[in-house]
Coordinates of N, CA and C in Angstrom, one line a residue:
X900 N 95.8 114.1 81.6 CA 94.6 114.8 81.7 C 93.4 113.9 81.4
X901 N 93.4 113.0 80.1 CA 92.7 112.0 80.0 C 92.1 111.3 81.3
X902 N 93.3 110.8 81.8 CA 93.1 109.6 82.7 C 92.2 110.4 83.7
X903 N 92.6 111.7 84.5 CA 92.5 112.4 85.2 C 90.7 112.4 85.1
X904 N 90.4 112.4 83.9 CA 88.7 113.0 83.7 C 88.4 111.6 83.7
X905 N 88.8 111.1 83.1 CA 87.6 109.8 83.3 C 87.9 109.3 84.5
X906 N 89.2 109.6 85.3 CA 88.8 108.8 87.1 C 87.9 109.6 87.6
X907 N 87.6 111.1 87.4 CA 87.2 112.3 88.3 C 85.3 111.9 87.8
X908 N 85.1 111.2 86.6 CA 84.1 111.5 85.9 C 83.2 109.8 86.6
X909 N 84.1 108.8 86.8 CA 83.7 107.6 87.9 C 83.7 107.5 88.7
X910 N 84.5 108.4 89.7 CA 84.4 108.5 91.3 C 83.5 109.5 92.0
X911 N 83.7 110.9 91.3 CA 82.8 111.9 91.5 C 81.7 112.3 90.7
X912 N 82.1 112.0 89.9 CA 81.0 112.3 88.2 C 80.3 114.0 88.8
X913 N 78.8 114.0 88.0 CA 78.4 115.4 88.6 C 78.7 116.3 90.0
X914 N 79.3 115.7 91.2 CA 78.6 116.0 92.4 C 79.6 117.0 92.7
X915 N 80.8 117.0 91.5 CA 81.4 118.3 91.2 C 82.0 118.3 90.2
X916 N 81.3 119.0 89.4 CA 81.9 119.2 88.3 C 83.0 119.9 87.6
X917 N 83.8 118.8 86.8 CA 85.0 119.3 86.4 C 84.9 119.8 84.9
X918 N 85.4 121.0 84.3 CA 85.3 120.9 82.5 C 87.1 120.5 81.9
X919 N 87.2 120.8 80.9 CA 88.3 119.9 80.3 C 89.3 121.2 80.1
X920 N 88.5 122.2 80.0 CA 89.5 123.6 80.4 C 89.8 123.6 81.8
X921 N 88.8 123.6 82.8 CA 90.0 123.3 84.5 C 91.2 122.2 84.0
X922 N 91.3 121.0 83.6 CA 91.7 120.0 83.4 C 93.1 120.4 82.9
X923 N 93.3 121.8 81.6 CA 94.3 122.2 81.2 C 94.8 122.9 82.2
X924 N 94.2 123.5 83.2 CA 94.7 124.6 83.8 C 95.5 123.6 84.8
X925 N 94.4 122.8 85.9 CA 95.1 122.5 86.4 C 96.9 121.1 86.3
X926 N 96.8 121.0 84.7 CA 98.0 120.6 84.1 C 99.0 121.8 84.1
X927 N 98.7 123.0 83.6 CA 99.5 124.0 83.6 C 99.9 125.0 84.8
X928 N 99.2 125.7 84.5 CA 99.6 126.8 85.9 C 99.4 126.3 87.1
X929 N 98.4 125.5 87.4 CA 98.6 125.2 88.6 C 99.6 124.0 88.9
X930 N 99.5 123.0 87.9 CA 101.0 122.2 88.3 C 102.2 123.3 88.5
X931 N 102.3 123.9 88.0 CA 103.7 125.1 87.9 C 103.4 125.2 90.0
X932 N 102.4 125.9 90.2 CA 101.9 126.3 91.4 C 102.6 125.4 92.3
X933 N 102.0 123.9 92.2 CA 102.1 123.1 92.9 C 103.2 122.6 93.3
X934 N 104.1 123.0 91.7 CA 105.9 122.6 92.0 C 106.7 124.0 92.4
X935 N 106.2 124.5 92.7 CA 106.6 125.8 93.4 C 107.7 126.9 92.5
X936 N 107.1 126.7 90.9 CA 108.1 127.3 89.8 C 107.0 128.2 89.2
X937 N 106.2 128.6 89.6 CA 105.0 129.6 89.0 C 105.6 130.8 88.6
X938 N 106.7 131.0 89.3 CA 107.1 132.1 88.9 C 107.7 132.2 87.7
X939 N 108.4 131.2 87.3 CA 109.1 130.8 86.2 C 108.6 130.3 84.8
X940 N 107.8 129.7 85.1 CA 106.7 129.1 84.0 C 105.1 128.7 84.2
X941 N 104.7 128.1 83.9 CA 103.2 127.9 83.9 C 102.0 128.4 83.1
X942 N 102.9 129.6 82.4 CA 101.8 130.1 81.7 C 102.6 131.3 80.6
X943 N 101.9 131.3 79.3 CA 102.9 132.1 78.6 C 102.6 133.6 79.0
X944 N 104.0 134.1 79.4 CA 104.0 135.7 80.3 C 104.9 136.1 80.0
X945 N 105.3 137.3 80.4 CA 106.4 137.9 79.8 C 107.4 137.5 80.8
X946 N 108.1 137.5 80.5 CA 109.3 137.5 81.6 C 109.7 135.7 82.1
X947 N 108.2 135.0 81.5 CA 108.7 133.7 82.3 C 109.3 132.4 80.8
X948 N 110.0 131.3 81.3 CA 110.4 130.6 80.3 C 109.7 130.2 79.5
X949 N 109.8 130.3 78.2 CA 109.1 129.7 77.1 C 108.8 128.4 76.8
X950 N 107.7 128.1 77.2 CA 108.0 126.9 77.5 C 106.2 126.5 76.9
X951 N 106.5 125.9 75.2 CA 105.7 125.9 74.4 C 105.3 124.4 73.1
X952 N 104.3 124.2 73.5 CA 103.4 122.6 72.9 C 102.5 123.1 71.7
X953 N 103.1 122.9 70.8 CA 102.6 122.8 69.0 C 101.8 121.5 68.7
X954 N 100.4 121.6 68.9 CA 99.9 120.7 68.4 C 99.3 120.6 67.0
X955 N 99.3 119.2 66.2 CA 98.9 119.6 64.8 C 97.3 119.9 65.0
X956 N 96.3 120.4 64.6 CA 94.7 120.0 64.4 C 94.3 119.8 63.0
X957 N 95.8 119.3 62.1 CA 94.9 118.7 61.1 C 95.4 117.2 60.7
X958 N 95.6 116.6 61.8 CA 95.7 115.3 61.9 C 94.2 114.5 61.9
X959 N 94.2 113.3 61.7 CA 92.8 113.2 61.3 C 92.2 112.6 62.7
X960 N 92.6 112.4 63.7 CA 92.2 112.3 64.7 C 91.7 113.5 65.2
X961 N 92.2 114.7 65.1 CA 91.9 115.9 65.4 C 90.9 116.9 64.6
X962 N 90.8 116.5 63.5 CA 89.9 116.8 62.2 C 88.7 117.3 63.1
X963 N 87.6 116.4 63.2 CA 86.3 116.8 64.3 C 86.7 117.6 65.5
X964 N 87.3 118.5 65.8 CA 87.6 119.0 66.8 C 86.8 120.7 67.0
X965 N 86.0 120.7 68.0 CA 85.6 122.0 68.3 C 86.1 122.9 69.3
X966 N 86.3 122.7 70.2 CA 86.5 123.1 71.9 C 88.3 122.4 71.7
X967 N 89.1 123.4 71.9 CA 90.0 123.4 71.7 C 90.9 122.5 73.3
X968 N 90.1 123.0 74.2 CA 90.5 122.2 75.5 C 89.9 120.7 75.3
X969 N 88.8 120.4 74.6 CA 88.4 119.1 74.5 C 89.3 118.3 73.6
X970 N 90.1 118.8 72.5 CA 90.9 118.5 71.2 C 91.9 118.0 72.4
X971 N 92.4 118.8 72.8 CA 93.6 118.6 73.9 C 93.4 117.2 75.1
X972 N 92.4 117.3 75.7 CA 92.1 116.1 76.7 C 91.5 114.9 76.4
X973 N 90.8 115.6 75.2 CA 90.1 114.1 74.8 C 90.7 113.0 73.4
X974 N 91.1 114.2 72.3 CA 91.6 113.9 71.7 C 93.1 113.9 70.7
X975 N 93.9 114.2 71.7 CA 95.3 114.3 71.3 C 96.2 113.3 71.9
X976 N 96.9 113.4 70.7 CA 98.2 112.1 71.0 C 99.5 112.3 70.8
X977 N 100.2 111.6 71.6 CA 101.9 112.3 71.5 C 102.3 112.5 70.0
X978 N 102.1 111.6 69.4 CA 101.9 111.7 67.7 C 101.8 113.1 67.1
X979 N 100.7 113.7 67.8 CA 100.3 115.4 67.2 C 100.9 115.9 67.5
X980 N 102.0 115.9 68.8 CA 102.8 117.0 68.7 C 103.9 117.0 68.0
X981 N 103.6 118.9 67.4 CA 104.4 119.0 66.1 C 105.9 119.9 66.6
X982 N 105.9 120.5 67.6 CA 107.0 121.6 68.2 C 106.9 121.7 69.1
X983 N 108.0 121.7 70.3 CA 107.9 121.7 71.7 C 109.2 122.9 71.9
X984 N 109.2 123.7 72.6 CA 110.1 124.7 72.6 C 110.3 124.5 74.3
X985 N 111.5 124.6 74.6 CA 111.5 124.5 76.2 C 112.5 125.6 76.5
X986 N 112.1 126.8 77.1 CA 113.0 127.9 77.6 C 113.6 128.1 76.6
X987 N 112.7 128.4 75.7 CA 113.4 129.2 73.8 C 114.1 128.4 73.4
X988 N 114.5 127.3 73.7 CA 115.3 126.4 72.7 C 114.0 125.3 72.0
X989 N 114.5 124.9 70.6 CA 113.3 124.4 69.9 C 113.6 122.7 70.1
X990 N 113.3 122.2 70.8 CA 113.4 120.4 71.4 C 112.6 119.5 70.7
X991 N 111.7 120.2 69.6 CA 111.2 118.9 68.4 C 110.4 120.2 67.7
X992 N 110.7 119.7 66.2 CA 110.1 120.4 65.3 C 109.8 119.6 64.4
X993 N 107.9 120.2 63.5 CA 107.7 119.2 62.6 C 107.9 117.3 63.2
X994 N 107.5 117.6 64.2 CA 107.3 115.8 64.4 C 108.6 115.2 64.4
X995 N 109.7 115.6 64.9 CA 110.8 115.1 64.9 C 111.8 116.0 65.7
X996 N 112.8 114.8 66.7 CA 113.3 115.4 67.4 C 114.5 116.6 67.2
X997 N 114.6 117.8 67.6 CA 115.5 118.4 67.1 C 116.8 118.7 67.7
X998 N 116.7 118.2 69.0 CA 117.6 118.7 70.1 C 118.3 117.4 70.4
X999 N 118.0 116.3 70.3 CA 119.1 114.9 70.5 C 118.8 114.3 69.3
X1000 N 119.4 113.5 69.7 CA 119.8 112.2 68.8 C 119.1 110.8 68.8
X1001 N 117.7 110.8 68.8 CA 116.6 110.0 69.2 C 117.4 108.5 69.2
X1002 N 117.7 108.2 67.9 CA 118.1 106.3 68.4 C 119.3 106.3 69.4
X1003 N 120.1 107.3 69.2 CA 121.5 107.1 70.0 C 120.9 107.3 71.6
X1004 N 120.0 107.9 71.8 CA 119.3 107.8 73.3 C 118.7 106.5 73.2
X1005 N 117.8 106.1 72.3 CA 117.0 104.8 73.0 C 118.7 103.5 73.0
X1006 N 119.7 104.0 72.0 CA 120.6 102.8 72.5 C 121.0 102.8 73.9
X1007 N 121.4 104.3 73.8 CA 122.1 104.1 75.3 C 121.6 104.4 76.5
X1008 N 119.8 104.1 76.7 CA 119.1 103.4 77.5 C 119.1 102.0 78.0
X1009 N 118.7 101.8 76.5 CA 119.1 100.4 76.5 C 120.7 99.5 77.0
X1010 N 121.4 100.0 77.1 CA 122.7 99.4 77.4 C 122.6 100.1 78.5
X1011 N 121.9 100.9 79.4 CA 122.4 101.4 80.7 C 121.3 100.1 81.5
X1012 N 120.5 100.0 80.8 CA 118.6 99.0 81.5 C 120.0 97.6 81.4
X1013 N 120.6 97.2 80.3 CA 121.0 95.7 80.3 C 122.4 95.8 81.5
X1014 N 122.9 97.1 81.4 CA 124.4 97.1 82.5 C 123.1 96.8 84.1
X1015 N 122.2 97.4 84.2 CA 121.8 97.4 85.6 C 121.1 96.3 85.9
X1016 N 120.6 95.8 84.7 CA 120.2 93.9 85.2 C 121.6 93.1 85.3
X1017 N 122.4 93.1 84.7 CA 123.7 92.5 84.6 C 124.3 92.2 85.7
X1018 N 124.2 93.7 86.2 CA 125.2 94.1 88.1 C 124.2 93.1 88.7
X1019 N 122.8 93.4 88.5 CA 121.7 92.9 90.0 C 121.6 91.3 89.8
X1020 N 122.2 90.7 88.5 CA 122.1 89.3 88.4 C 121.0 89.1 87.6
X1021 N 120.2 89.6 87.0 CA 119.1 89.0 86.4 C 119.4 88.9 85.0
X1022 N 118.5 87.7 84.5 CA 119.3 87.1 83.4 C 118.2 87.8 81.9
X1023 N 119.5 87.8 81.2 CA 119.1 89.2 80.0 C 118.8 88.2 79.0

């Protein structure tokens, strides 16, 4: 969403104006829209997947924060997030993953990245 405003804020700047609340939206519901799952998620509803981002705001990057969509676009980092709930299951809590096994995934990234240079010949 960052990137998103400061390209939209150099190419088009005023001659249409964007705020940092469209900017959420069109990350949320309308991405849902766009991937043709709106029905499913995009926005907290009844009936659709839970599908929920815990940000801290008393992180000290976040401290000065007024405009809660600006906290979000301008000033948030994967760092602040404190709970991510995906379709009611809780996938990080408190800043820490809760649903895998964080190093045992970056190992066995890593040994799938070294198996696929290995096969293609490129030297590790």
């Amino acid at each position: 969403m960052r990137l998103l405003f400061a390209l939209h804020q150099h190419r088009i700047g005023n001659k249409i104006p964007i705020t940092v609340k469209r900017l959420v939206q069109l990350a949320t519901l309308d991405g849902a829209v766009d991937l043709g799952i709106a029905e499913k998620t995009g926005s907290v509803t009844p009936g659709k997947r839970a599908d929920i981002i815990l940000i801290r705001t008393t992180d000290i990057n976040m401290a000065p924060a007024g405009d809660p969509y600006e906290v979000i676009v301008s000033l948030a980092q994967p760092s602040n997030v404190d709970t991510v709930i995906v379709d009611g299951r809780i996938l990080r809590q408190s800043g820490k993953f809760a649903a895998l096994d964080h190093g045992r995934a970056v190992q066995e990234a890593r040994e799938a990245a070294m198996a696929l240079r290995s096969r293609a010949g490129w030297p590790t």
